[in-house]
């Protein structure tokens, strides 16, 4: 592995040298840098020792550059330019980016979007977030009307040309009440799912659609006993023993018993899906949205968009 070799000269020595070369004398350089003349002289002597060549020659009451000194001045100027560029990019990262990020998420994203946003907002104090949480159909309508810069969802619609990056696993689990008879079983055969009462999210929900696709694929037809409009309402109804449901693992506490629930183990489940961040291909992403995506990719170590 090739490691960058650190220079023997220090930053302070180079800064003094650059000031002396630019201003034509030690006195003026010392003044400009708020240093004493002996300090500047010492730094120049050390620099001469570490390079092994004369960089400055006396000229009248001041100094002038030797050939080696001119070459060093060019190098130092390039280094300082690069350093300034780096400082500007830091400023860009640290709050000079301003504006509002418009982001929509399907309902389950409300359980983790705040965790994504917390370090982002700390890093970019100039950015505000305008966030909408709704079901899949509603989020798709917002994308159609270009009301959002970014959307986070599980199943992007096929009819819109979208950039899409998979950001995180989204296992959809079968849940029952904590005291459900299957709760302590190692596994239950999938065919038994056909005989249960199932609680479903409303029409327009991606969770509902993914569940229905799974049931159709396995030719299972449980009785849809109740339709409920939110993940939380489903969790309460399942905990009360009204039936089973399929929900994202992200909607359930790490310890499901805290919500009065259990994740039931069944062959073929959970349904393995992914969270995706999507945006319209026909729109140039606003700077704040690009900054957010770059940040998220660094945080989650994702591959760049394909
Ligand atoms: P939803 O979310 O059930 O809230 O619509 C799931 C999804 O579409 O990703």
Short mmCIF file of C-alpha atoms and ligand atoms in Angstrom, two decimals:
data_model
loop_
_atom_site.label_atom_id
_atom_site.label_comp_id
_atom_site.label_asym_id
_atom_site.label_seq_id
_atom_site.Cartn_x
_atom_site.Cartn_y
_atom_site.Cartn_z
CA UNK A 1 0.00 0.00 0.00
CA UNK A 2 1.33 3.48 -0.89
CA UNK A 3 1.00 5.80 2.06
CA UNK A 4 1.32 9.54 1.45
CA UNK A 5 4.70 10.57 2.89
CA UNK A 6 4.28 13.50 5.27
CA UNK A 7 6.53 16.48 4.45
CA UNK A 8 9.43 17.15 6.79
CA UNK A 9 8.58 20.84 6.77
CA UNK A 10 5.84 22.05 9.08
CA UNK A 11 2.79 24.03 8.04
CA UNK A 12 4.00 26.98 10.15
CA UNK A 13 7.41 27.02 8.39
CA UNK A 14 5.77 26.97 4.97
CA UNK A 15 3.39 29.74 5.96
CA UNK A 16 6.33 31.94 7.09
CA UNK A 17 8.25 31.15 3.92
CA UNK A 18 5.28 32.01 1.74
CA UNK A 19 4.77 35.34 3.56
CA UNK A 20 8.47 36.27 3.31
CA UNK A 21 8.53 35.38 -0.40
CA UNK A 22 5.35 37.29 -1.11
CA UNK A 23 6.16 40.37 0.99
CA UNK A 24 9.90 40.45 0.22
CA UNK A 25 11.26 40.52 3.77
CA UNK A 26 11.22 38.95 7.22
CA UNK A 27 10.04 42.09 9.04
CA UNK A 28 6.94 42.49 6.90
CA UNK A 29 6.18 38.78 7.02
CA UNK A 30 6.46 38.72 10.82
CA UNK A 31 4.11 41.68 11.03
CA UNK A 32 1.57 40.11 8.69
CA UNK A 33 1.61 36.81 10.57
CA UNK A 34 1.61 38.39 14.05
CA UNK A 35 4.87 36.63 14.89
CA UNK A 36 8.20 37.96 16.15
CA UNK A 37 11.07 38.36 13.70
CA UNK A 38 13.24 35.74 15.49
CA UNK A 39 10.39 33.21 15.20
CA UNK A 40 10.14 33.75 11.44
CA UNK A 41 13.93 33.59 11.08
CA UNK A 42 14.05 30.33 13.04
CA UNK A 43 11.31 28.80 10.86
CA UNK A 44 13.19 29.78 7.69
CA UNK A 45 16.43 28.30 9.04
CA UNK A 46 14.64 25.03 9.93
CA UNK A 47 13.09 24.92 6.47
CA UNK A 48 16.51 25.42 4.87
CA UNK A 49 17.88 22.57 7.02
CA UNK A 50 15.09 20.15 6.15
CA UNK A 51 15.24 20.90 2.38
CA UNK A 52 19.06 21.11 2.29
CA UNK A 53 19.08 24.02 -0.19
CA UNK A 54 19.13 27.81 -0.04
CA UNK A 55 15.64 29.11 -0.64
CA UNK A 56 16.29 32.81 -0.15
CA UNK A 57 19.24 35.05 -0.94
CA UNK A 58 19.91 38.52 0.51
CA UNK A 59 18.98 41.33 -1.85
CA UNK A 60 19.54 44.89 -0.68
CA UNK A 61 17.69 45.30 2.59
CA UNK A 62 15.36 42.38 1.88
CA UNK A 63 15.52 38.88 0.42
CA UNK A 64 14.81 37.30 -2.94
CA UNK A 65 13.99 33.78 -4.02
CA UNK A 66 16.56 31.35 -5.38
CA UNK A 67 15.49 28.88 -8.11
CA UNK A 68 14.72 26.30 -5.42
CA UNK A 69 12.83 28.98 -3.49
CA UNK A 70 10.66 29.73 -6.55
CA UNK A 71 9.88 26.04 -7.00
CA UNK A 72 8.95 25.78 -3.32
CA UNK A 73 6.76 28.88 -3.55
CA UNK A 74 4.84 27.30 -6.44
CA UNK A 75 4.35 24.10 -4.45
CA UNK A 76 3.26 25.96 -1.33
CA UNK A 77 0.80 28.09 -3.31
CA UNK A 78 -0.78 24.95 -4.76
CA UNK A 79 -0.95 23.37 -1.30
CA UNK A 80 -2.60 26.43 0.20
CA UNK A 81 -5.09 26.61 -2.67
CA UNK A 82 -6.03 23.00 -2.05
CA UNK A 83 -6.35 23.63 1.64
CA UNK A 84 -8.66 26.58 0.97
CA UNK A 85 -10.78 24.44 -1.32
CA UNK A 86 -11.04 21.88 1.47
CA UNK A 87 -12.10 24.56 3.96
CA UNK A 88 -14.77 25.76 1.53
CA UNK A 89 -16.11 22.26 1.15
CA UNK A 90 -16.23 22.01 4.96
CA UNK A 91 -18.25 25.19 5.10
CA UNK A 92 -20.56 23.66 2.51
CA UNK A 93 -21.00 20.58 4.65
CA UNK A 94 -21.45 22.48 7.87
CA UNK A 95 -24.44 24.60 7.39
CA UNK A 96 -23.99 26.89 4.47
CA UNK A 97 -26.30 24.54 2.56
CA UNK A 98 -29.74 26.03 3.13
CA UNK A 99 -33.24 25.19 2.14
CA UNK A 100 -36.03 22.78 2.68
CA UNK A 101 -35.91 19.03 2.02
CA UNK A 102 -39.25 17.68 0.88
CA UNK A 103 -39.50 14.01 1.69
CA UNK A 104 -42.47 11.64 1.81
CA UNK A 105 -42.47 8.24 3.47
CA UNK A 106 -44.98 5.42 3.59
CA UNK A 107 -46.42 4.79 7.03
CA UNK A 108 -43.82 2.41 8.43
CA UNK A 109 -41.00 4.85 7.68
CA UNK A 110 -42.19 6.97 10.60
CA UNK A 111 -40.52 4.39 12.86
CA UNK A 112 -37.03 5.11 11.49
CA UNK A 113 -36.94 8.34 9.42
CA UNK A 114 -36.25 10.43 12.52
CA UNK A 115 -33.12 8.35 13.15
CA UNK A 116 -31.88 9.07 9.64
CA UNK A 117 -32.64 12.76 10.00
CA UNK A 118 -31.11 13.36 13.41
CA UNK A 119 -27.41 13.28 12.41
CA UNK A 120 -28.25 14.98 9.09
CA UNK A 121 -29.93 17.96 10.74
CA UNK A 122 -27.11 18.24 13.25
CA UNK A 123 -24.57 18.39 10.43
CA UNK A 124 -26.60 20.85 8.31
CA UNK A 125 -28.18 23.44 10.61
CA UNK A 126 -29.33 25.47 7.58
CA UNK A 127 -31.66 22.76 6.28
CA UNK A 128 -35.30 22.30 7.26
CA UNK A 129 -37.33 19.20 6.57
CA UNK A 130 -40.86 19.08 5.27
CA UNK A 131 -41.95 15.47 5.80
CA UNK A 132 -45.21 13.77 4.84
CA UNK A 133 -46.14 10.29 6.06
CA UNK A 134 -48.96 8.50 4.26
CA UNK A 135 -49.77 5.17 2.65
CA UNK A 136 -48.26 3.96 -0.62
CA UNK A 137 -50.99 5.24 -2.94
CA UNK A 138 -50.91 8.71 -1.40
CA UNK A 139 -47.10 8.88 -1.62
CA UNK A 140 -47.26 7.84 -5.28
CA UNK A 141 -49.78 10.62 -5.98
CA UNK A 142 -47.39 13.13 -4.39
CA UNK A 143 -44.55 11.86 -6.60
CA UNK A 144 -46.79 12.14 -9.68
CA UNK A 145 -47.55 15.77 -8.84
CA UNK A 146 -43.88 16.46 -8.12
CA UNK A 147 -44.72 17.54 -4.59
CA UNK A 148 -41.69 15.74 -3.15
CA UNK A 149 -37.96 15.69 -3.80
CA UNK A 150 -37.55 12.19 -2.37
CA UNK A 151 -39.80 9.37 -1.23
CA UNK A 152 -39.07 6.33 0.91
CA UNK A 153 -41.12 3.26 0.10
CA UNK A 154 -41.03 -0.48 -0.35
CA UNK A 155 -42.66 -0.89 -3.77
CA UNK A 156 -41.98 1.95 -6.22
CA UNK A 157 -44.68 2.21 -8.89
CA UNK A 158 -43.84 0.87 -12.34
CA UNK A 159 -45.60 3.69 -14.23
CA UNK A 160 -43.20 6.46 -13.11
CA UNK A 161 -39.58 6.75 -14.29
CA UNK A 162 -37.74 6.82 -10.95
CA UNK A 163 -34.22 6.59 -9.64
CA UNK A 164 -34.36 4.03 -6.87
CA UNK A 165 -31.80 2.99 -4.27
CA UNK A 166 -32.36 0.08 -1.89
CA UNK A 167 -31.35 1.36 1.52
CA UNK A 168 -32.42 -1.16 4.11
CA UNK A 169 -34.06 -4.58 4.57
CA UNK A 170 -37.77 -4.57 5.28
CA UNK A 171 -38.90 -7.97 6.54
CA UNK A 172 -42.69 -8.26 6.74
CA UNK A 173 -43.52 -10.51 9.71
CA UNK A 174 -46.57 -12.39 10.85
CA UNK A 175 -47.63 -11.12 14.26
CA UNK A 176 -50.03 -12.44 16.86
CA UNK A 177 -50.92 -11.62 20.45
CA UNK A 178 -48.11 -12.32 22.94
CA UNK A 179 -50.13 -15.26 24.32
CA UNK A 180 -51.06 -16.72 20.92
CA UNK A 181 -50.70 -20.56 20.93
CA UNK A 182 -48.17 -20.37 18.04
CA UNK A 183 -45.98 -17.91 19.92
CA UNK A 184 -43.89 -20.60 21.58
CA UNK A 185 -43.63 -22.88 18.57
CA UNK A 186 -40.37 -23.20 16.70
CA UNK A 187 -42.31 -23.03 13.46
CA UNK A 188 -45.82 -23.51 12.07
CA UNK A 189 -46.59 -24.82 8.58
CA UNK A 190 -47.57 -22.09 6.13
CA UNK A 191 -50.83 -23.81 5.15
CA UNK A 192 -52.28 -22.94 8.58
CA UNK A 193 -52.22 -19.29 7.59
CA UNK A 194 -55.14 -20.09 5.28
CA UNK A 195 -57.36 -20.78 8.29
CA UNK A 196 -56.77 -17.68 10.42
CA UNK A 197 -58.55 -14.37 10.87
CA UNK A 198 -56.28 -11.76 9.32
CA UNK A 199 -56.27 -8.03 10.05
CA UNK A 200 -55.34 -5.93 7.04
CA UNK A 201 -54.25 -2.38 6.31
CA UNK A 202 -56.56 -0.22 4.18
CA UNK A 203 -56.71 -0.31 0.36
CA UNK A 204 -53.82 1.80 -0.97
CA UNK A 205 -51.36 0.42 1.57
CA UNK A 206 -48.17 -1.20 0.29
CA UNK A 207 -48.10 -3.56 3.27
CA UNK A 208 -51.56 -4.75 2.28
CA UNK A 209 -50.52 -5.20 -1.35
CA UNK A 210 -47.36 -7.14 -0.45
CA UNK A 211 -49.40 -9.36 1.90
CA UNK A 212 -52.09 -10.04 -0.72
CA UNK A 213 -49.40 -10.87 -3.33
CA UNK A 214 -47.80 -13.31 -0.88
CA UNK A 215 -51.13 -15.00 -0.08
CA UNK A 216 -52.03 -15.31 -3.77
CA UNK A 217 -48.61 -16.73 -4.58
CA UNK A 218 -49.12 -19.45 -1.96
CA UNK A 219 -52.81 -19.92 -2.77
CA UNK A 220 -53.88 -19.04 0.75
CA UNK A 221 -57.21 -17.36 1.48
CA UNK A 222 -57.50 -16.41 5.14
CA UNK A 223 -60.60 -14.51 6.24
CA UNK A 224 -59.96 -10.77 6.24
CA UNK A 225 -61.70 -10.04 9.51
CA UNK A 226 -60.91 -6.38 9.85
CA UNK A 227 -59.43 -3.57 7.81
CA UNK A 228 -57.63 -0.86 9.76
CA UNK A 229 -56.12 2.41 8.64
CA UNK A 230 -52.80 2.40 10.53
CA UNK A 231 -50.01 0.14 11.75
CA UNK A 232 -50.63 1.20 15.34
CA UNK A 233 -54.36 0.33 15.11
CA UNK A 234 -53.39 -3.08 13.72
CA UNK A 235 -50.91 -3.68 16.54
CA UNK A 236 -53.52 -2.89 19.20
CA UNK A 237 -56.15 -5.10 17.56
CA UNK A 238 -53.67 -7.99 17.22
CA UNK A 239 -52.54 -7.56 20.85
CA UNK A 240 -56.23 -7.71 21.86
CA UNK A 241 -56.46 -11.11 20.17
CA UNK A 242 -58.70 -10.08 17.26
CA UNK A 243 -56.56 -11.86 14.69
CA UNK A 244 -53.11 -12.06 13.08
CA UNK A 245 -51.48 -9.54 10.76
CA UNK A 246 -48.46 -9.05 8.53
CA UNK A 247 -46.47 -5.93 9.39
CA UNK A 248 -42.99 -4.57 8.77
CA UNK A 249 -40.52 -5.60 11.48
CA UNK A 250 -39.67 -1.89 11.74
CA UNK A 251 -43.19 -1.14 13.00
CA UNK A 252 -42.77 -3.49 15.98
CA UNK A 253 -40.68 -2.92 19.11
CA UNK A 254 -37.36 -4.80 19.35
CA UNK A 255 -39.02 -6.79 22.10
CA UNK A 256 -42.53 -7.40 20.64
CA UNK A 257 -43.83 -8.43 24.09
CA UNK A 258 -43.58 -4.73 25.07
CA UNK A 259 -46.44 -4.12 22.62
CA UNK A 260 -48.29 -7.26 23.79
CA UNK A 261 -47.28 -8.98 20.54
CA UNK A 262 -45.23 -11.91 19.33
CA UNK A 263 -43.57 -12.48 15.96
CA UNK A 264 -44.85 -15.88 14.81
CA UNK A 265 -42.36 -18.17 13.08
CA UNK A 266 -43.72 -19.74 9.95
CA UNK A 267 -42.00 -21.37 6.99
CA UNK A 268 -41.81 -18.84 4.10
CA UNK A 269 -42.07 -15.82 6.39
CA UNK A 270 -41.03 -13.07 6.87
CA UNK A 271 -41.66 -11.70 3.37
CA UNK A 272 -38.26 -10.24 2.42
CA UNK A 273 -38.59 -6.74 0.99
CA UNK A 274 -36.45 -3.59 0.97
CA UNK A 275 -36.83 0.06 1.74
CA UNK A 276 -35.98 2.23 -1.23
CA UNK A 277 -35.35 5.94 -1.63
CA UNK A 278 -36.78 7.09 -4.95
CA UNK A 279 -36.99 10.32 -6.96
CA UNK A 280 -38.29 11.33 -10.37
CA UNK A 281 -35.86 10.87 -13.25
CA UNK A 282 -37.21 13.90 -15.09
CA UNK A 283 -36.31 16.33 -12.30
CA UNK A 284 -32.93 17.66 -11.28
CA UNK A 285 -32.66 17.01 -7.55
CA UNK A 286 -32.42 20.23 -5.53
CA UNK A 287 -29.06 20.69 -3.78
CA UNK A 288 -30.52 19.87 -0.32
CA UNK A 289 -31.86 16.55 -1.61
CA UNK A 290 -28.53 15.63 -3.21
CA UNK A 291 -26.75 16.53 0.01
CA UNK A 292 -29.20 14.32 1.94
CA UNK A 293 -28.71 11.36 -0.41
CA UNK A 294 -24.91 11.66 -0.20
CA UNK A 295 -25.19 11.85 3.58
CA UNK A 296 -27.46 8.82 3.73
CA UNK A 297 -25.13 6.84 1.49
CA UNK A 298 -22.21 7.64 3.78
CA UNK A 299 -24.28 6.73 6.85
CA UNK A 300 -25.61 3.48 5.48
CA UNK A 301 -22.54 2.77 3.27
CA UNK A 302 -24.60 2.23 0.15
CA UNK A 303 -23.54 1.77 -3.40
CA UNK A 304 -24.07 4.83 -5.66
CA UNK A 305 -27.31 4.85 -7.72
CA UNK A 306 -27.28 2.40 -10.60
P1 LIG B 1 -47.87 1.39 3.55
O1 LIG B 1 -46.32 1.20 3.38
O2 LIG B 1 -48.41 0.06 3.95
O3 LIG B 1 -47.95 2.43 4.59
O4 LIG B 1 -48.43 1.86 2.22
C1 LIG B 1 -45.72 0.14 2.80
C2 LIG B 1 -45.03 0.48 1.50
O5 LIG B 1 -45.69 0.76 0.48
O6 LIG B 1 -43.80 0.49 1.47
#
